[in-house]
Coordinates of C-alpha atoms and ligand atoms in Angstrom, one line a residue:
Chain A
M25 CA 111.7 217.6 259.7
L26 CA 113.6 220.0 257.4
R27 CA 117.0 219.2 256.0
V28 CA 118.9 221.5 253.8
S29 CA 122.2 220.3 252.3
G30 CA 124.7 222.0 249.9
L31 CA 122.4 224.9 249.2
H32 CA 123.8 227.4 246.7
V33 CA 122.0 230.5 245.4
R34 CA 123.2 233.0 242.9
Y35 CA 121.6 236.3 241.8
G36 CA 123.1 236.5 238.4
P37 CA 126.8 237.0 239.0
I38 CA 126.5 237.3 242.8
A39 CA 126.8 234.2 244.9
A40 CA 124.6 234.9 247.9
V41 CA 124.5 231.5 249.5
K42 CA 127.5 229.2 249.1
G43 CA 126.9 225.7 250.5
V44 CA 124.6 225.9 253.4
D45 CA 123.7 222.8 255.4
L46 CA 121.1 223.1 258.2
E47 CA 118.5 221.0 259.9
V48 CA 115.3 221.7 261.8
R49 CA 113.7 219.0 263.9
R50 CA 110.1 218.6 264.7
G51 CA 108.9 221.0 267.3
E52 CA 112.1 223.0 267.4
L53 CA 112.6 226.7 267.3
V54 CA 115.8 227.3 265.4
A55 CA 117.4 230.7 265.0
L56 CA 119.3 231.7 261.9
L57 CA 121.5 234.7 262.7
G58 CA 124.1 236.7 260.9
A59 CA 125.1 240.1 259.6
N60 CA 123.4 242.1 256.9
G61 CA 123.9 240.5 253.6
A62 CA 125.0 237.1 255.1
G63 CA 122.4 235.3 253.0
K64 CA 119.7 234.5 255.6
S65 CA 116.7 235.8 253.7
T66 CA 118.0 234.2 250.5
T67 CA 118.2 230.8 252.4
L68 CA 114.6 231.1 253.6
L69 CA 113.3 232.1 250.1
A70 CA 115.2 229.2 248.6
I71 CA 113.6 226.8 251.0
A72 CA 110.2 228.3 250.1
G73 CA 111.0 227.6 246.5
A74 CA 110.8 231.3 245.5
L75 CA 114.3 231.6 243.9
A76 CA 115.1 230.3 240.4
G77 CA 118.9 230.1 240.6
R78 CA 119.2 227.7 243.5
Q79 CA 121.2 224.4 243.7
G80 CA 121.3 221.8 246.4
R81 CA 119.0 219.6 248.4
V82 CA 116.0 220.5 250.5
E83 CA 114.1 217.7 252.2
L84 CA 110.9 217.9 254.2
D85 CA 110.1 214.8 256.2
G86 CA 112.5 212.8 254.0
E87 CA 111.0 213.9 250.7
A88 CA 112.9 216.1 248.3
I89 CA 111.1 219.4 247.8
H90 CA 113.8 221.5 246.1
G91 CA 112.4 220.9 242.6
L92 CA 108.9 222.1 243.6
T93 CA 107.2 225.5 242.8
P94 CA 106.4 227.8 245.8
E95 CA 102.7 227.0 245.5
R96 CA 103.4 223.3 245.9
I97 CA 105.8 223.8 248.8
V98 CA 103.1 225.6 250.8
R99 CA 100.8 222.6 250.2
R100 CA 103.6 220.4 251.7
G101 CA 103.3 222.4 254.9
I102 CA 105.9 225.2 254.7
A103 CA 104.6 228.7 255.2
M104 CA 106.8 231.8 254.7
V105 CA 106.7 235.3 256.4
P106 CA 109.1 237.3 254.3
E107 CA 111.3 240.1 255.6
T108 CA 109.5 242.5 253.2
R109 CA 106.2 241.4 254.8
D110 CA 104.4 241.7 251.4
V111 CA 101.0 242.5 252.7
F112 CA 98.5 243.0 249.9
A113 CA 98.1 246.6 250.6
D114 CA 95.0 247.2 248.5
L115 CA 93.2 244.2 249.8
T116 CA 91.3 244.2 253.1
V117 CA 92.7 242.3 256.1
L118 CA 90.1 239.6 255.6
E119 CA 91.0 239.2 251.9
N120 CA 94.6 238.9 252.9
L121 CA 93.7 236.1 255.3
R122 CA 91.4 234.5 252.7
L123 CA 94.4 234.1 250.4
G124 CA 96.4 232.7 253.3
G125 CA 93.8 230.0 253.5
F126 CA 93.8 229.4 249.7
V127 CA 95.1 225.9 250.1
H128 CA 91.9 224.9 251.9
R129 CA 89.5 226.3 249.4
R130 CA 88.1 222.9 248.5
T131 CA 87.5 221.9 252.1
P132 CA 84.2 223.4 253.3
G133 CA 84.4 225.1 256.6
A134 CA 88.2 224.9 256.9
F135 CA 88.8 228.5 256.1
E136 CA 86.2 229.8 258.6
E137 CA 87.6 227.5 261.3
E138 CA 91.1 228.6 260.8
L139 CA 90.1 232.3 260.5
E140 CA 88.5 232.1 263.9
R141 CA 91.6 230.7 265.4
Q142 CA 93.8 233.4 263.9
M143 CA 91.4 236.1 264.9
D144 CA 91.5 234.8 268.5
L145 CA 95.3 234.8 268.4
F146 CA 95.4 238.3 266.9
P147 CA 92.4 240.2 268.2
I148 CA 93.5 243.4 266.4
L149 CA 92.8 241.7 263.1
R150 CA 89.2 241.1 264.0
E151 CA 88.8 244.8 264.6
R152 CA 90.5 245.7 261.3
A153 CA 89.0 242.9 259.2
H154 CA 87.4 245.2 256.6
Q155 CA 90.2 247.8 256.5
A156 CA 92.7 247.9 253.6
A157 CA 95.9 246.1 254.8
G158 CA 98.0 249.0 253.6
T159 CA 96.5 251.3 256.2
L160 CA 97.6 249.1 259.2
S161 CA 100.6 250.1 261.3
G162 CA 103.9 248.2 261.0
G163 CA 103.2 246.1 264.0
E164 CA 99.7 245.3 262.8
Q165 CA 101.0 244.4 259.4
Q166 CA 103.5 242.0 260.9
Q167 CA 100.7 240.3 262.9
L168 CA 98.7 240.1 259.7
V169 CA 101.4 238.4 257.7
I170 CA 102.1 235.9 260.5
A171 CA 98.4 235.2 260.7
R172 CA 98.2 234.9 256.9
A173 CA 101.0 232.4 256.9
L174 CA 99.4 230.4 259.7
M175 CA 96.1 230.2 257.7
S176 CA 97.6 227.4 255.6
R177 CA 98.1 225.3 258.8
P178 CA 101.8 224.8 258.2
K179 CA 104.1 222.2 259.8
L180 CA 107.0 224.6 259.5
L181 CA 107.0 228.3 259.7
L182 CA 109.8 230.4 258.1
L183 CA 109.9 233.8 259.9
D184 CA 112.2 236.4 258.4
E185 CA 113.0 239.2 260.8
P186 CA 109.6 239.7 262.3
S187 CA 110.9 242.4 264.7
L188 CA 112.3 244.5 261.9
G189 CA 111.4 248.2 262.3
L190 CA 109.0 247.7 265.2
A191 CA 108.9 249.6 268.5
P192 CA 110.4 247.7 271.5
L193 CA 107.0 247.0 273.0
I194 CA 105.7 245.5 269.8
V195 CA 108.9 243.5 269.5
E196 CA 108.2 242.0 272.9
H197 CA 104.7 241.2 271.8
I198 CA 105.9 239.5 268.6
F199 CA 108.5 237.4 270.5
A200 CA 105.9 236.4 273.1
L201 CA 103.8 235.3 270.3
I202 CA 106.6 233.2 268.7
G203 CA 107.0 231.6 272.1
R204 CA 103.3 230.7 272.2
L205 CA 103.3 229.3 268.6
R206 CA 106.3 227.1 269.5
E207 CA 104.6 225.8 272.6
S208 CA 101.6 224.9 270.5
G209 CA 103.9 222.5 268.7
L210 CA 104.7 224.5 265.6
T211 CA 108.2 224.1 264.1
I212 CA 109.9 227.4 263.4
L213 CA 112.9 228.6 261.6
L214 CA 113.5 232.2 262.7
V215 CA 115.8 234.7 261.1
E216 CA 116.6 237.6 263.4
Q217 CA 118.9 240.6 263.8
N218 CA 117.8 240.7 267.4
A219 CA 120.2 237.9 268.4
A220 CA 119.8 238.1 272.2
Q221 CA 116.0 237.8 272.0
A222 CA 116.1 235.1 269.4
L223 CA 118.7 233.0 271.3
A224 CA 116.8 233.4 274.6
R225 CA 113.9 231.5 273.0
A226 CA 115.5 229.2 270.4
D227 CA 116.5 225.6 270.9
R228 CA 119.4 225.7 268.5
A229 CA 121.0 228.4 266.3
Y230 CA 123.0 228.7 263.2
V231 CA 125.2 231.7 262.5
M232 CA 125.7 232.7 258.9
A233 CA 128.5 234.8 257.5
L234 CA 129.2 235.6 253.8
G235 CA 126.8 232.9 252.5
T236 CA 128.0 230.0 254.6
I237 CA 127.3 228.6 258.1
A238 CA 130.0 230.0 260.4
A239 CA 128.7 228.4 263.7
A240 CA 126.0 226.0 264.8
G241 CA 124.9 224.5 268.1
P242 CA 122.4 224.7 271.0
A243 CA 121.2 228.3 271.5
A244 CA 122.7 228.7 275.0
E245 CA 126.1 227.5 273.7
I246 CA 126.0 229.9 270.8
A247 CA 125.0 232.7 273.1
A248 CA 127.9 231.9 275.5
N249 CA 130.7 230.9 273.3
T250 CA 130.4 232.6 270.0
D251 CA 131.8 236.1 269.6
L252 CA 128.6 237.5 268.1
E253 CA 130.2 240.9 267.9
A254 CA 132.8 239.6 265.5
I255 CA 130.3 237.8 263.3
Y256 CA 127.9 240.7 263.5
F257 CA 130.0 243.4 262.1
G258 CA 126.8 244.8 260.7
G259 CA 124.7 244.1 263.7
K260 CA 125.1 247.2 265.7
A261 CA 123.8 249.6 263.0
R262 CA 120.9 247.4 262.5
G263 CA 120.1 247.1 266.2
A264 CA 119.8 250.8 266.4
R265 CA 117.2 250.7 263.7
A266 CA 115.0 248.2 265.5
Chain B
M9 CA 68.1 269.0 225.4
G10 CA 67.9 266.6 222.5
Q11 CA 71.5 267.2 221.5
V12 CA 72.6 266.6 225.1
I13 CA 70.9 263.3 225.2
Q14 CA 72.3 262.4 221.8
F15 CA 75.8 263.4 222.9
A16 CA 75.5 261.5 226.2
I17 CA 74.4 258.3 224.6
D18 CA 77.1 258.5 222.0
V19 CA 79.8 259.0 224.6
L20 CA 78.4 256.3 226.9
S21 CA 78.0 253.7 224.2
L22 CA 81.4 254.3 222.6
G23 CA 83.0 254.6 226.0
S24 CA 81.5 251.3 227.1
L25 CA 83.3 249.5 224.3
Y26 CA 86.6 251.4 225.0
A27 CA 86.3 250.7 228.7
L28 CA 85.7 247.0 228.4
M29 CA 88.5 246.7 225.8
A30 CA 90.9 248.6 228.0
L31 CA 90.0 246.5 231.0
G32 CA 91.0 243.3 229.1
L33 CA 94.4 244.8 228.3
V34 CA 95.0 246.0 231.9
I35 CA 94.0 242.7 233.6
V36 CA 96.9 241.0 231.9
Y37 CA 99.3 244.0 232.0
G38 CA 98.7 244.4 235.8
I39 CA 99.9 240.9 236.5
L40 CA 102.6 240.4 233.9
R41 CA 103.7 244.0 233.2
L42 CA 103.5 243.0 229.6
V43 CA 101.2 244.3 226.8
N44 CA 99.5 241.6 224.9
F45 CA 99.9 242.8 221.3
A46 CA 97.7 239.9 220.0
Y47 CA 94.8 241.3 222.0
G48 CA 93.1 243.0 219.0
E49 CA 93.1 239.7 217.2
L50 CA 90.6 238.3 219.7
I51 CA 88.1 240.7 218.1
M52 CA 89.0 239.3 214.8
V53 CA 88.6 235.7 216.0
A54 CA 85.2 236.5 217.4
G55 CA 84.2 238.2 214.2
Y56 CA 85.2 235.3 211.9
T57 CA 83.5 232.9 214.3
L58 CA 80.2 234.9 213.7
Y59 CA 80.9 234.9 210.0
L60 CA 81.4 231.2 209.8
L61 CA 78.3 230.5 211.9
D62 CA 76.2 232.7 209.7
G63 CA 73.7 230.6 207.8
T64 CA 73.6 227.9 210.5
A65 CA 70.3 227.4 212.2
L66 CA 71.6 228.9 215.5
P67 CA 69.9 231.9 216.9
W68 CA 72.1 235.0 217.1
L69 CA 72.5 234.8 220.8
A70 CA 74.0 231.3 220.5
M71 CA 76.4 232.5 217.8
A72 CA 77.4 235.4 220.0
A73 CA 78.0 233.0 222.9
V74 CA 80.2 230.8 220.7
A75 CA 82.1 233.8 219.5
I76 CA 82.8 234.9 223.0
V77 CA 84.0 231.4 223.9
M78 CA 86.3 231.4 220.9
A79 CA 87.8 234.8 222.0
M80 CA 88.4 233.3 225.4
V81 CA 90.0 230.2 223.9
F82 CA 92.3 232.2 221.7
G83 CA 93.1 234.5 224.7
V84 CA 94.3 231.5 226.6
L85 CA 96.0 230.1 223.5
T86 CA 97.9 233.4 223.2
E87 CA 99.2 232.8 226.7
Y88 CA 100.3 229.2 226.0
V89 CA 101.9 230.0 222.7
A90 CA 103.3 233.5 223.1
F91 CA 103.8 234.1 226.8
R92 CA 104.3 230.9 228.8
P93 CA 107.4 229.6 226.9
V94 CA 109.4 232.9 227.2
R95 CA 107.7 234.8 230.0
M96 CA 110.4 234.1 232.6
K97 CA 113.2 234.7 230.2
S98 CA 112.9 238.1 228.7
V99 CA 110.4 240.9 228.4
T100 CA 111.6 241.7 224.8
A101 CA 111.0 238.1 223.8
V102 CA 107.4 238.2 224.9
L103 CA 106.8 241.5 223.0
I104 CA 108.2 239.8 219.9
T105 CA 106.3 236.5 220.4
S106 CA 103.0 238.3 221.0
F107 CA 103.5 240.5 217.9
A108 CA 104.4 237.3 216.0
F109 CA 101.2 235.6 217.2
S110 CA 99.1 238.6 216.2
T111 CA 100.6 238.6 212.7
L112 CA 100.2 234.8 212.5
L113 CA 96.5 235.0 213.3
Q114 CA 95.9 237.8 210.8
H115 CA 97.7 235.9 208.1
A116 CA 95.7 232.8 208.9
A117 CA 92.6 234.8 208.3
L118 CA 94.0 236.2 205.1
L119 CA 94.9 232.8 203.8
F120 CA 92.1 230.6 204.9
I121 CA 89.2 233.1 204.7
S122 CA 89.8 236.2 202.6
P123 CA 91.7 239.5 202.5
R124 CA 88.3 241.1 201.8
S125 CA 85.8 242.0 204.4
R126 CA 83.1 239.5 205.3
L127 CA 79.7 240.2 206.6
V128 CA 78.9 239.2 210.2
P129 CA 75.3 238.4 211.3
T130 CA 73.7 241.0 213.5
P131 CA 70.4 240.7 215.4
A132 CA 67.4 242.6 214.1
L133 CA 67.3 244.5 217.3
F134 CA 70.6 246.2 216.4
T135 CA 69.1 248.1 213.5
R136 CA 66.0 249.2 215.4
T137 CA 65.7 252.7 216.9
V138 CA 63.9 254.1 219.9
E139 CA 62.8 257.6 220.6
I140 CA 63.9 259.2 223.9
A141 CA 62.6 262.8 224.5
G142 CA 62.2 263.3 220.9
V143 CA 65.7 262.0 219.9
V144 CA 66.0 259.0 217.7
V145 CA 68.6 256.6 219.2
P146 CA 69.8 253.4 217.7
L147 CA 68.8 250.6 220.1
R148 CA 72.3 249.0 219.5
N149 CA 73.8 251.9 221.4
L150 CA 71.5 251.4 224.4
L151 CA 72.2 247.6 224.3
T152 CA 76.0 248.4 224.3
I153 CA 75.6 250.4 227.5
A154 CA 73.5 247.8 229.1
A155 CA 75.9 245.0 228.2
A156 CA 78.9 247.0 229.6
V157 CA 77.1 247.6 232.8
A158 CA 76.3 243.9 233.1
V159 CA 79.9 242.9 232.3
L160 CA 81.4 245.4 234.7
A161 CA 79.1 244.2 237.4
L162 CA 80.1 240.6 236.8
F163 CA 83.7 241.6 236.6
T164 CA 83.5 243.5 239.9
F165 CA 81.7 240.6 241.6
L166 CA 84.4 238.2 240.4
L167 CA 87.3 240.3 241.6
R168 CA 85.8 241.2 245.0
R169 CA 83.8 238.2 246.0
T170 CA 85.6 235.1 244.7
V171 CA 88.9 233.7 246.0
L172 CA 90.2 233.5 242.4
G173 CA 89.4 237.2 241.9
I174 CA 91.1 238.2 245.2
A175 CA 94.1 236.1 244.1
L176 CA 94.2 238.0 240.8
R177 CA 94.2 241.3 242.6
A178 CA 96.9 240.1 245.0
A179 CA 99.0 238.8 242.1
A180 CA 98.9 242.2 240.4
S181 CA 100.8 243.7 243.3
Q182 CA 102.8 240.9 244.9
F183 CA 103.0 237.9 242.5
R184 CA 105.7 236.0 244.4
M185 CA 104.0 236.4 247.7
T186 CA 100.7 235.2 246.1
R187 CA 102.5 232.1 244.9
M188 CA 104.0 231.5 248.4
L189 CA 100.5 231.3 249.7
G190 CA 99.7 228.4 247.4
V191 CA 98.1 230.2 244.5
P192 CA 99.4 228.6 241.3
A193 CA 101.0 231.1 239.0
N194 CA 99.6 229.5 235.9
L195 CA 96.1 229.5 237.3
V196 CA 96.3 233.3 237.8
I197 CA 97.8 234.0 234.4
T198 CA 95.5 231.7 232.5
S199 CA 92.5 233.2 234.3
A200 CA 93.6 236.7 233.4
F201 CA 93.9 235.8 229.7
A202 CA 90.5 234.1 229.8
I203 CA 88.9 237.1 231.3
S204 CA 90.7 239.3 228.8
G205 CA 89.2 237.1 226.0
L206 CA 85.7 237.3 227.5
L207 CA 85.9 241.1 227.5
A208 CA 87.2 241.3 223.9
G209 CA 84.5 238.8 222.9
V210 CA 81.7 241.0 224.3
V211 CA 83.2 244.1 222.8
S212 CA 83.5 242.4 219.4
L213 CA 79.7 241.8 219.2
F214 CA 79.0 245.5 219.4
W215 CA 82.1 246.7 217.6
L216 CA 81.4 244.5 214.6
G217 CA 77.7 245.3 215.0
R218 CA 78.5 248.9 214.2
I219 CA 80.5 248.1 211.1
G220 CA 78.6 245.0 210.1
S221 CA 81.7 243.2 208.8
V222 CA 85.1 241.8 209.7
V223 CA 88.5 242.0 207.9
P224 CA 91.9 240.5 209.0
G225 CA 93.2 243.8 210.2
I226 CA 90.1 244.6 212.3
G227 CA 92.0 244.2 215.6
L228 CA 94.4 247.2 215.2
E229 CA 92.0 249.9 216.1
P230 CA 90.5 248.3 219.2
L231 CA 94.1 247.5 220.4
L232 CA 95.1 251.1 219.9
V233 CA 92.0 252.4 221.6
A234 CA 92.5 250.1 224.5
F235 CA 96.1 251.1 224.8
I236 CA 95.5 254.8 224.8
A237 CA 92.6 254.4 227.2
T238 CA 94.8 252.5 229.7
V239 CA 97.6 255.1 229.3
I240 CA 95.2 257.8 230.2
G241 CA 93.6 255.9 233.0
G242 CA 96.8 254.4 234.5
M243 CA 98.3 251.3 233.0
R244 CA 97.9 249.2 236.1
S245 CA 94.7 250.3 237.5
L246 CA 91.4 248.5 236.7
P247 CA 89.2 251.4 237.6
G248 CA 91.7 253.6 235.6
A249 CA 91.0 251.5 232.5
V250 CA 87.3 252.1 232.8
V251 CA 87.7 255.8 233.4
G252 CA 90.2 256.1 230.6
G253 CA 87.9 254.3 228.2
Y254 CA 85.0 256.7 228.9
L255 CA 87.2 259.7 228.9
L256 CA 88.7 258.8 225.5
A257 CA 85.2 258.4 224.1
L258 CA 84.3 261.8 225.5
I259 CA 87.3 263.3 223.7
D260 CA 86.5 261.5 220.5
V261 CA 82.8 262.3 220.4
S262 CA 83.4 266.0 221.5
L263 CA 85.9 266.4 218.7
N264 CA 83.4 264.8 216.3
T265 CA 80.8 267.4 217.3
A266 CA 83.1 270.4 217.7
L267 CA 85.5 270.2 214.8
P268 CA 84.6 271.8 211.5
Q269 CA 84.1 269.5 208.6
A270 CA 87.5 270.4 207.1
L271 CA 89.4 269.4 210.2
L272 CA 87.5 266.2 211.0
Q273 CA 90.0 264.0 209.2
F274 CA 92.6 265.2 211.6
R275 CA 90.5 264.1 214.6
D276 CA 93.0 261.5 215.8
A277 CA 95.8 264.1 215.8
F278 CA 93.7 266.3 218.1
T279 CA 92.9 263.3 220.3
F280 CA 96.6 262.3 220.6
S281 CA 97.5 265.9 221.4
L282 CA 95.0 266.0 224.2
V283 CA 96.4 262.7 225.5
I284 CA 99.9 264.1 225.5
V285 CA 98.8 267.1 227.4
L286 CA 97.1 264.8 229.9
L287 CA 100.2 262.8 230.3
L288 CA 102.4 265.8 230.9
W289 CA 100.0 266.7 233.7
R290 CA 99.8 263.2 235.1
P291 CA 102.6 260.9 233.7
Q292 CA 101.3 257.9 235.7
G293 CA 97.8 258.2 234.2
L294 CA 94.8 259.4 236.2
I295 CA 94.6 256.5 238.6
R296 CA 97.7 254.9 240.1
G297 CA 97.9 251.1 240.3
P298 CA 98.6 249.1 243.4
A299 CA 102.0 249.1 245.0
T300 CA 104.2 246.5 243.4
G301 CA 106.6 243.7 244.4
Q302 CA 108.3 241.1 242.3
R303 CA 107.1 240.4 238.7
T304 CA 107.4 236.6 239.2
Ligands
ATP2 N1 117.2 240.2 244.4 C1 118.6 240.3 244.6 N2 119.4 240.5 243.5 C2 120.7 240.6 243.6 N3 121.4 240.4 244.8 C3 120.6 240.1 245.9 C4 119.2 240.1 245.8 N4 118.7 239.8 247.0 C5 119.8 239.7 247.8 N5 121.0 239.9 247.1 C6 122.3 239.9 247.7 O1 122.6 238.6 248.2 C7 123.3 238.7 249.4 C8 122.5 238.1 250.6 O2 121.3 238.8 250.8 P1 120.2 238.4 251.9 O3 119.0 239.3 251.7 O4 119.9 236.9 251.8 O5 120.9 238.7 253.2 P2 120.4 238.7 254.7 O6 121.3 237.9 255.5 O7 118.9 238.4 254.7 O8 120.6 240.2 255.1 P3 119.7 241.2 256.0 O9 120.1 241.0 257.4 O10 120.2 242.6 255.6 O11 118.3 241.0 255.7 C9 123.5 240.2 249.7 O12 124.8 240.5 249.2 C10 122.5 240.9 248.8 O13 123.0 242.1 248.3
MG3 MG1 117.3 239.4 255.2

């Protein structure tokens, strides 16, 4: 479904991603792992079209999308949940979701239908519908941004560290949710510091180091054979934070 | 009592113009973090539109509508000419191009119309007066307040109840994320400039209605006023712009009343001193804008 080849991204003089190739097949949950600064978020943002200094090829269902603006890429069916979450803090939960459904604004009824679905999936959002999104807790905000991304009815969901900074119980909840989304047929590319949790649920995994893919394969194989400690020289400190 | 009513109406009518003007500046600044220096020229464009339509068979309201539309068209044109080509490249470049566009418009007016002032048509209603509790008040001042209330209501409705309005508010805090949800960047920016033009257009009717004429340099004062009002209220807050506008009018009108004749010519110096004191106390302005993310 998604094929990335020869992806390079620079931030001015800094080369953050140096020739990444990866593939996500329909219905798969693929994990993208790696230490801090390996270039995972940069890769996701580049796929979503949000970075100007990118080179290389990105194909969705065989069509090149790397030349498109972020607003067009959502229309093609890729939704993004960034690491920074980016809730619209001053807008209500409902307004956040309404923007999530922006792409359906010309289809009568589509927004309401999708809103119901997300509210059923995330009951807390129904309770908080008229509250400013900035006043939600971290876990609630994470649920909101996932729901907001799903409002566009994506084929492919890019999830960047959904467990970041959340209490263990909420992390469980979020991972259970990712499992359910995947069972519902959604294709997911998941970036995680929480490698064990991610590998337990993923079909396949890529490990990034210093802007390139260091290892790739079925999740079980990566979990068993790869020296994650070695690749994750930054992983421990981060794990303590989660 | 009479003096209080007089004072209140003066503050509210002047403040209404300042507030609408400031709002038009902030709606663009909030999203792009760039001041549109060609903003004052929208008043000029609306003014010359009225001048050129004078003598046609159109009723004044129709002329006013055309003038507002022209201000919107030139607002959007500013974006296409001065902002869009260089917006992504450099902030300095945009400041220069918007200055250049402002100068270009002024010189076009100088060259094709006249360096001297030209009369603009005003409706008969503007020159009428009404009596409130024994005070004679120009009807124009009351109409200004009413128009501002109507425009602010429309503006609030647009921003709170329509998807485009919600997108504009979202873009002011997280532009990149807004785009990643499918909201086209150009739609947001063009709408902001169009709304900015609408506000300037409405202001121009009353601003010029006070003076009765238009000159090529007419835009400088409203731009300055809008800028100061937004600095007082908070550069990135829409309610701040409104509060700043009314507060600036309060300062101006108070000084007009309180200063002795000999000092009146230094009124602006007093105003600016007060603004500086205010900023020392609250450097961010009175009302803080939304939390911010990326500018693109
Ligand atoms: N906006 C930016 N400007 C300049 N450099 C950046 C920017 N964003 C990221 N970088 C740099 O690019 C490299 C890759 O960053 P990226 O955020 O993609 O890493 P990551 O794998 O997501 O790390 P983490 O696990 O900490 O989220 C890092 O060296 C980072 O410092
Ligand atoms: Mg990251």
